[in-house]
Short mmCIF file of C-alpha atoms in Angstrom, two decimals:
data_model
loop_
_atom_site.label_atom_id
_atom_site.label_comp_id
_atom_site.label_asym_id
_atom_site.label_seq_id
_atom_site.Cartn_x
_atom_site.Cartn_y
_atom_site.Cartn_z
CA GLN A 1 92.80 124.20 106.41
CA VAL A 2 91.94 120.08 106.94
CA GLN A 3 94.79 117.56 107.19
CA LEU A 4 94.46 113.77 107.47
CA VAL A 5 97.43 112.31 108.92
CA GLU A 6 98.53 108.46 109.06
CA SER A 7 100.40 106.58 111.75
CA GLY A 8 100.83 103.13 112.95
CA GLY A 9 103.16 102.28 109.84
CA GLY A 10 105.95 99.51 110.02
CA LEU A 11 107.83 96.61 109.62
CA VAL A 12 106.26 93.17 110.66
CA GLN A 13 106.16 89.46 109.74
CA ALA A 14 103.77 87.60 108.27
CA GLY A 15 101.21 86.04 109.75
CA GLY A 16 102.11 89.56 112.57
CA SER A 17 99.18 92.31 112.90
CA LEU A 18 99.36 96.04 112.85
CA ARG A 19 96.95 99.00 112.90
CA VAL A 20 97.56 101.97 111.03
CA SER A 21 95.51 105.28 112.00
CA CYS A 22 94.59 108.40 110.75
CA ALA A 23 93.94 111.38 112.36
CA ALA A 24 91.68 114.74 111.43
CA SER A 25 92.15 118.09 112.16
CA GLY A 26 90.80 120.97 111.07
CA SER A 27 87.96 123.26 110.78
CA ILE A 28 85.70 120.46 110.17
CA PHE A 29 82.05 120.62 110.00
CA LYS A 30 81.46 116.48 109.06
CA ILE A 31 83.09 113.54 108.09
CA ASN A 32 81.20 111.44 105.90
CA ASP A 33 83.02 108.43 104.19
CA MET A 34 86.22 107.54 105.61
CA ALA A 35 88.38 105.25 103.17
CA TRP A 36 91.95 103.55 103.29
CA TYR A 37 93.64 102.61 100.10
CA ARG A 38 97.60 101.48 99.35
CA GLN A 39 100.17 101.36 96.75
CA ALA A 40 102.14 98.67 96.13
CA PRO A 41 105.66 99.98 93.89
CA GLY A 42 104.53 99.93 90.31
CA LYS A 43 101.24 99.18 91.27
CA GLN A 44 97.77 101.28 91.04
CA ARG A 45 96.52 102.93 94.15
CA GLU A 46 93.52 100.82 95.38
CA LEU A 47 90.72 100.56 98.03
CA VAL A 48 91.03 98.51 101.16
CA ALA A 49 88.22 98.77 103.21
CA ILE A 50 85.49 102.10 103.45
CA ILE A 51 82.80 103.03 106.53
CA THR A 52 80.40 105.76 105.88
CA SER A 53 79.26 107.57 109.13
CA GLY A 54 76.21 105.28 110.21
CA GLY A 55 79.17 102.36 110.09
CA SER A 56 78.43 100.52 107.46
CA THR A 57 82.28 98.80 105.50
CA ASN A 58 83.40 97.19 102.98
CA TYR A 59 86.63 95.68 102.12
CA ALA A 60 88.53 94.50 99.33
CA ASP A 61 88.42 90.99 98.31
CA SER A 62 91.90 90.65 99.60
CA VAL A 63 92.59 91.74 103.27
CA LYS A 64 88.32 90.18 103.59
CA GLY A 65 88.38 88.12 107.16
CA ARG A 66 92.01 89.30 107.67
CA PHE A 67 91.38 93.25 107.84
CA THR A 68 88.74 95.97 110.24
CA ILE A 69 88.17 99.45 109.49
CA SER A 70 86.75 101.21 112.58
CA ARG A 71 86.22 104.58 113.34
CA ASP A 72 86.43 107.41 116.71
CA ASN A 73 84.26 110.39 115.53
CA ALA A 74 85.09 111.49 118.72
CA LYS A 75 88.52 111.94 118.15
CA LYS A 76 87.78 112.20 114.02
CA THR A 77 89.58 108.99 113.79
CA ALA A 78 90.13 105.78 111.52
CA TYR A 79 91.59 102.75 111.82
CA LEU A 80 92.85 99.75 110.35
CA GLN A 81 93.41 96.62 111.99
CA MET A 82 95.81 94.05 109.72
CA ASN A 83 95.65 90.66 110.86
CA SER A 84 97.69 87.73 109.04
CA LEU A 85 99.46 90.17 107.45
CA LYS A 86 101.05 88.44 104.09
CA PRO A 87 103.73 89.86 102.68
CA GLU A 88 101.70 91.22 99.21
CA ASP A 89 100.33 93.81 102.08
CA THR A 90 103.49 95.72 101.62
CA ALA A 91 102.10 99.12 100.13
CA VAL A 92 102.26 102.46 101.43
CA TYR A 93 98.49 103.24 102.93
CA TYR A 94 96.71 106.08 102.73
CA CYS A 95 93.34 107.78 104.36
CA ASN A 96 90.74 108.90 102.64
CA ALA A 97 87.68 111.04 104.21
CA LYS A 98 84.99 112.75 102.69
CA ILE A 99 84.40 115.94 104.41
CA GLN A 100 82.90 118.70 105.09
CA ILE A 101 84.39 121.93 105.81
CA VAL A 102 82.63 124.46 107.97
CA PHE A 103 82.98 127.40 105.33
CA PRO A 104 82.29 127.19 103.10
CA LEU A 105 79.55 124.48 103.80
CA ARG A 106 80.74 122.17 101.10
CA GLU A 107 82.38 118.44 101.01
CA ARG A 108 85.34 117.95 100.33
CA ASP A 109 87.70 114.65 99.25
CA TYR A 110 91.00 114.73 101.61
CA TRP A 111 93.93 112.64 101.31
CA GLY A 112 96.69 112.29 103.47
CA GLN A 113 100.71 111.57 103.31
CA GLY A 114 100.62 108.06 103.53
CA THR A 115 102.30 105.86 105.39
CA GLN A 116 105.10 102.19 105.42
CA VAL A 117 103.89 98.89 106.39
CA THR A 118 106.11 96.62 105.26
CA VAL A 119 105.21 92.31 105.83
CA SER A 120 108.65 90.62 105.74
CA SER A 121 108.91 86.48 104.97
#
């Protein structure tokens, strides 16, 4: 059993900051890429940021310079620091990770259930 659990979502005012976390648990051999996606009502899910096991990062243009993705391998946790938040950042934020489980030793794609981030004007 592998599980991703997001936390840290909530309501913030425009211009504020928030950090969401994604903790992985279970029979994990190795966590490869970790990413944050978001989905606003009536819109498609979009990639926000991704971080590889080697620490390389990429961001959506809409969040570049404002958001920072990071990971703590000892804690098996990824983070998304969100600064200068805008109302258009309002969405459910989902954690995604490519994880090699212990048995069978294969990489699988896992998703968290999401955490709501609401930015008020």
